Coordinates of C-alpha atoms and ligand atoms in Angstrom, one line a residue:
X1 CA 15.9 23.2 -2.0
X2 CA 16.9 19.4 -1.9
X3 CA 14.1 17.1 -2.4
X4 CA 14.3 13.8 -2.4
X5 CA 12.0 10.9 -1.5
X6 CA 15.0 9.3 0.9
X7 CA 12.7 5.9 1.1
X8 CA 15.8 3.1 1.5
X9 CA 15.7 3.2 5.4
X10 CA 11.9 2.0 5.3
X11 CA 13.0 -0.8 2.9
X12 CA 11.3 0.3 0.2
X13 CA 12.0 -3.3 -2.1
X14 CA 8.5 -4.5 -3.1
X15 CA 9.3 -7.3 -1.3
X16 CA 7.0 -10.7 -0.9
X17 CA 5.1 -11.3 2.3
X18 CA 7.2 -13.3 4.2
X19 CA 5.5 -17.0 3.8
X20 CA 7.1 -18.3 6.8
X21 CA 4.7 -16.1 8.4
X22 CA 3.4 -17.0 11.8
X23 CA 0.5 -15.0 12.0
X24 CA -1.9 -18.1 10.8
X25 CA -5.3 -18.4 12.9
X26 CA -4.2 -21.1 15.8
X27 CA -1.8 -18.3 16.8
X28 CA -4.6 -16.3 17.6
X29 CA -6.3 -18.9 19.8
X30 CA -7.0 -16.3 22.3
X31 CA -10.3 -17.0 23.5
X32 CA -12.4 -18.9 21.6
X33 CA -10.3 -22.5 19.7
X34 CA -11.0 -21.5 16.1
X35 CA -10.9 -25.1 14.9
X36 CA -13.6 -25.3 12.3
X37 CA -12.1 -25.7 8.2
X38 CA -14.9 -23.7 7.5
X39 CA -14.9 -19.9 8.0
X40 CA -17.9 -20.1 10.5
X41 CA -18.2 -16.6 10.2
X42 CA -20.7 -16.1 13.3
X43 CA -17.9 -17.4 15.3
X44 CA -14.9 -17.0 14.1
X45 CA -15.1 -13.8 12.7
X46 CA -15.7 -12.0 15.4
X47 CA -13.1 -13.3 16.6
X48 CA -10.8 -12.5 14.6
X49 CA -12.2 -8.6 14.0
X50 CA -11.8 -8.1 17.7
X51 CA -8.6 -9.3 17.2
X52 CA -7.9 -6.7 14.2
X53 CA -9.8 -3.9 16.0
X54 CA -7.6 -4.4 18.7
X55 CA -4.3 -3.8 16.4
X56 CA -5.8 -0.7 15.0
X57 CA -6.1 0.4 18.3
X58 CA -2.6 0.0 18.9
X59 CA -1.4 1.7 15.7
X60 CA -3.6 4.7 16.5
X61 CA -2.3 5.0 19.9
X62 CA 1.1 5.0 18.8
X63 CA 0.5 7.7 16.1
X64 CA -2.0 9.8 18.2
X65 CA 1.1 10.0 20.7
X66 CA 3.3 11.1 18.1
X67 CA 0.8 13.5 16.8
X68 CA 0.5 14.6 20.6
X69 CA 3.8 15.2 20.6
X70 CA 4.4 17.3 18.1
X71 CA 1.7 19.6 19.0
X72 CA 3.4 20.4 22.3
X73 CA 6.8 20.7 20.8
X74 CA 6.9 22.3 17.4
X75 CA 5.1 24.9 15.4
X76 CA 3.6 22.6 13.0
X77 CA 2.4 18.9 12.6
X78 CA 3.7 16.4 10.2
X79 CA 0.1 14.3 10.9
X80 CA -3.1 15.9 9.8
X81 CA -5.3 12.6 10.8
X82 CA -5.8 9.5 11.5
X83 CA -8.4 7.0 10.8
X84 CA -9.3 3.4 11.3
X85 CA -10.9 0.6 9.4
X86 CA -12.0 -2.9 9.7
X87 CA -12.7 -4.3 6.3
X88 CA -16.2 -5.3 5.7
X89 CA -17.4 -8.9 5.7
X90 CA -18.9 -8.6 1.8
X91 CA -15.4 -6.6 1.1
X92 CA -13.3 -9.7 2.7
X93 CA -15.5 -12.3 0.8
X94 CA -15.2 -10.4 -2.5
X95 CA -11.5 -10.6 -1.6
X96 CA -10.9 -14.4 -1.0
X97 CA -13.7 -15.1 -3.8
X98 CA -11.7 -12.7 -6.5
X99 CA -8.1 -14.9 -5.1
X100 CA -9.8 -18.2 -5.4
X101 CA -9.2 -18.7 -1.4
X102 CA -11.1 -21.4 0.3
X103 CA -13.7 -19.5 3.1
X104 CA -11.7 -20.6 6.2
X105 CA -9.8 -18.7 8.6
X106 CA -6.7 -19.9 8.0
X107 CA -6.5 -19.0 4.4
X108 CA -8.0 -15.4 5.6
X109 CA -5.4 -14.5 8.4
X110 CA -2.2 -16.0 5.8
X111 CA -3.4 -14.2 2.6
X112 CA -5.9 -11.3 3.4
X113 CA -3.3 -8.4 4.9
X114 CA -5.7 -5.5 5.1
X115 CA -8.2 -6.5 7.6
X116 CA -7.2 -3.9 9.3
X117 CA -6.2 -0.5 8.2
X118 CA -5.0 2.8 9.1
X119 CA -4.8 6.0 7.2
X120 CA -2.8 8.7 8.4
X121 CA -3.1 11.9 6.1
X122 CA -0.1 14.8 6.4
X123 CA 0.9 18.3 4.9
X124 CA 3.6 17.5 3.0
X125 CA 5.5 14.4 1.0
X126 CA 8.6 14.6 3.3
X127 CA 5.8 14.2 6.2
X128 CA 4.8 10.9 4.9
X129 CA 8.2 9.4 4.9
X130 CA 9.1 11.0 8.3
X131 CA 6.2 9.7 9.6
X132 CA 6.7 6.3 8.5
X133 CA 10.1 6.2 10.0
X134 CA 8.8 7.2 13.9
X135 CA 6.9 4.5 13.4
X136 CA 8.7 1.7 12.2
X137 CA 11.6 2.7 14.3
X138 CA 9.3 2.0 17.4
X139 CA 9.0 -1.2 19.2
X140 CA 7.2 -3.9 19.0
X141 CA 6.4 -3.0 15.3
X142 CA 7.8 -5.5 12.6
X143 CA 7.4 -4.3 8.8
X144 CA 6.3 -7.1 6.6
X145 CA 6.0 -5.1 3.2
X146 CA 6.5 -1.5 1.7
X147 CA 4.7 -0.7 -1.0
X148 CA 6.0 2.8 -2.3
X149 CA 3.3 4.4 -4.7
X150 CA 4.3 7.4 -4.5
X151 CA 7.5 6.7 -6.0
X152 CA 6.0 4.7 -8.3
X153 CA 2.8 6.1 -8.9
X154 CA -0.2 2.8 -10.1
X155 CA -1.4 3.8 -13.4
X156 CA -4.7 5.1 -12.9
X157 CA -2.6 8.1 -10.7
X158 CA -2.6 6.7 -7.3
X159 CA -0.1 7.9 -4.9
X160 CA 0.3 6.5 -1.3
X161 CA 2.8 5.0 1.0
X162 CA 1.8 1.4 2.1
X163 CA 3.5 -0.6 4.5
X164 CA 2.5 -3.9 5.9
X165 CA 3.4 -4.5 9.7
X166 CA 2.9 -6.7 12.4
X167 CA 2.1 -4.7 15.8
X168 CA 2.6 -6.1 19.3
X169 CA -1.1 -7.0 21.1
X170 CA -1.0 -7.6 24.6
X171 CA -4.1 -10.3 25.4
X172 CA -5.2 -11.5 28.7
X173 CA -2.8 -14.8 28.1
X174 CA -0.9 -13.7 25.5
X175 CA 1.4 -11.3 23.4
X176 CA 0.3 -11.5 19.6
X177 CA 1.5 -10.1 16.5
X178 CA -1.4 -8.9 14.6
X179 CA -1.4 -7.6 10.7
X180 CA -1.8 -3.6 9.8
X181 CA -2.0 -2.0 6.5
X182 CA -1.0 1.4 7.2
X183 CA -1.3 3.9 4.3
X184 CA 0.3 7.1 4.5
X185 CA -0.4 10.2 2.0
X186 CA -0.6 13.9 2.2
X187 CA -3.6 15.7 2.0
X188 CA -3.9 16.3 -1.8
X189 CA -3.1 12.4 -2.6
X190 CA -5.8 11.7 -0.1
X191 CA -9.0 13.9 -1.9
X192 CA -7.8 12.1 -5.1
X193 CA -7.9 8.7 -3.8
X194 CA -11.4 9.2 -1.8
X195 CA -13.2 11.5 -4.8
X196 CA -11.8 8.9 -7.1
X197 CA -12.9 5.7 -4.7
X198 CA -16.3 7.5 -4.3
X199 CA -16.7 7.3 -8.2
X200 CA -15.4 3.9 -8.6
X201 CA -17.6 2.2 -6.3
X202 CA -20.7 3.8 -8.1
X203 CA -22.3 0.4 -8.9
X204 CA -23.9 0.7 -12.2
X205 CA -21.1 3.1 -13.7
X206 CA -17.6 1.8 -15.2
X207 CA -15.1 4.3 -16.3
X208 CA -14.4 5.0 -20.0
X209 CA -11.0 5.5 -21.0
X210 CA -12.0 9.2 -20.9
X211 CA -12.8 9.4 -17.5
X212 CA -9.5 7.4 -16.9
X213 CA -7.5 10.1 -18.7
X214 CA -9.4 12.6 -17.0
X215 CA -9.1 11.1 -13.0
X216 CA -5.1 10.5 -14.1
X217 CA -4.7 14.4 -15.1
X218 CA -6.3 15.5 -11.7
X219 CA -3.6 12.7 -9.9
X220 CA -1.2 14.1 -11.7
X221 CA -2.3 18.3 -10.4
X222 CA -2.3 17.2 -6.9
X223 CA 1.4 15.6 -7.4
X224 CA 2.6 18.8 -8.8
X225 CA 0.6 20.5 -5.9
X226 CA 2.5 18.8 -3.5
X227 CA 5.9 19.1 -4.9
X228 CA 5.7 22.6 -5.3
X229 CA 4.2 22.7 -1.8
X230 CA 7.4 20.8 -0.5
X231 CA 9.1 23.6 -2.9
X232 CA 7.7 26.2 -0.8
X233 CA 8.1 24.4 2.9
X234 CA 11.9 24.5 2.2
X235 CA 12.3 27.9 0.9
X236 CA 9.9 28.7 4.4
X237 CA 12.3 26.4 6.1
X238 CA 9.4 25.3 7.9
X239 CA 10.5 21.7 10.4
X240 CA 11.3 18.9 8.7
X241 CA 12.0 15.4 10.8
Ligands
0O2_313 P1 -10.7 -0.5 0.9 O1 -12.1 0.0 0.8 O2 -9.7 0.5 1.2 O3 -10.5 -1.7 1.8 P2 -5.8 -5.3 -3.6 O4 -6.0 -5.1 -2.1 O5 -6.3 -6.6 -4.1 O6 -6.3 -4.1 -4.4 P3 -3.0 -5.2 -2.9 O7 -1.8 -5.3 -3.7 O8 -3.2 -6.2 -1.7 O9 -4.2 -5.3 -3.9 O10 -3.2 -3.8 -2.3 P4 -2.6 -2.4 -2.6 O11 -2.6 -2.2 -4.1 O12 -1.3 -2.3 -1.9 O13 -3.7 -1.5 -1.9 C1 -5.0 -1.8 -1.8 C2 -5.7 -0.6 -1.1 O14 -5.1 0.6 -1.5 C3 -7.1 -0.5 -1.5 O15 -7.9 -1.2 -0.7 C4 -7.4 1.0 -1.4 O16 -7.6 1.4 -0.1 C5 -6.0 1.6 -1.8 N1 -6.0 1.8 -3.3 C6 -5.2 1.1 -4.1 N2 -5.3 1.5 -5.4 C7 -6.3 2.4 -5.4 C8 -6.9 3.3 -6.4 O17 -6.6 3.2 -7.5 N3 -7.8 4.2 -5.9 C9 -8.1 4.3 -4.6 N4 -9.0 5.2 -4.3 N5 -7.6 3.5 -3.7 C10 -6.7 2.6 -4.0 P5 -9.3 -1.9 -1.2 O18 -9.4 -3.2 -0.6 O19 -9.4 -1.7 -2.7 O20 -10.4 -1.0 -0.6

């Protein structure tokens, strides 16, 4: 059976986050004037994580209809499920801190792209791509960045389709563009990548480089997993999109 991760159409290029970018903080002047230099976060913040929350909304709507869809018209579904996630305040911090980013909303909003995130877990590798084409294809969704890991795998073993997009936000006044990391990966990438996050964040534990070669070996099982899984969905000739 052909397979082939056909990725060109979602502009796969690791390309730079557009600088020109207009998604800086006074565009988001919705309700309250964000004017302080200083990340105040009790006021800001918020702000700005209603804004997000918003977005994620938005992006879940969009793939809970497709997911909707599919259920009515076919006999399987290329989306298993979908979750949301604001990024914490101590994650965000430990974000800007680690970049060497002033604390101020400005530098947040132009340099911190995964405030909010979406995870949508599917059966099968072709699943991931297909699904990342409905949705970029859709309007009033702009892709910033592609970041293809399952192509190129990061060293440790993760796998995952990430794209950076803008998503249309309708507000009371306005129409904004907010910023979504959505990460795409089928169900065996995803147990790697939360068993292996699970581990990682164990505070008073740092992986030896025996623990390294062992986490890569189990990335590199659930690749062959899925390839032969995608192996098997073609000779079933089970629905591809
Ligand atoms: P959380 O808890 O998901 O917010 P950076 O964000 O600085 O690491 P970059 O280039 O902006 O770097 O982001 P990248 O590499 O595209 O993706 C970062 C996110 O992908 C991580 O977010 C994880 O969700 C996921 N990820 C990337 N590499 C790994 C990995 O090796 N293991 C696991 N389990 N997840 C990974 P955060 O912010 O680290 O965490």
């Amino acid at each position: 059976m052909k397979y082939e991760l056909e990725t060109t159409e979602l502009q796969v290029e690791q390309v730079a986050l557009q600088t020109e970018d207009t998604s800086s903080y006074e565009d988001l002047n919705i309700f309250l004037p964000i004017l302080e230099q200083s990340l105040d976060f009790d006021k800001n913040y918020r702000q700005l994580m209603y804004v997000h929350e918003a977005a994620i909304q938005q992006i879940t709507a969009r793939l809970n209809t497709l997911k909707g869809e599919f259920e009515f018209s076919n006999d399987r579904n290329p989306i298993d499920s979908i979750s949301g996630r604001i990024k914490s305040k101590e994650s965000i911090l430990h974000k800007m801190q680690k970049l060497g980013l002033p604390l101020t909303a400005s530098a947040l909003m132009d340099n911190i792209h995964d405030i909010a995130g979406v995870r949508v877990v599917c059966p099968f590798i072709e699943d991931v791509y297909a699904v990342a084409r409905m949705l970029v294809r859709q309007h009033g969704i702009e892709v910033i960045q592609v970041k293809d890991y399952i192509r190129n795998p990061k060293e440790n073993g993760y796998r995952s389709l990430h794209m950076i997009v803008k998503t249309e936000v309708d507000f009371a006044e306005s129409t904004k563009y907010i910023t979504v990391e959505i990460q795409i990966r089928t169900i065996a990438m995803n147990f790697w990548a939360s068993t292996e996050h699970q581990l990682r964040y164990k505070k008073d534990r740092s992986f030896t480089e025996e623990t390294q070669k062992k986490l890569k070996e189990c990335a590199d099982l659930m690749a062959k997993a899925d390839l032969q899984m995608q192996e098997i969905a073609g000779d079933f000739d089970v629905n591809q999109w």
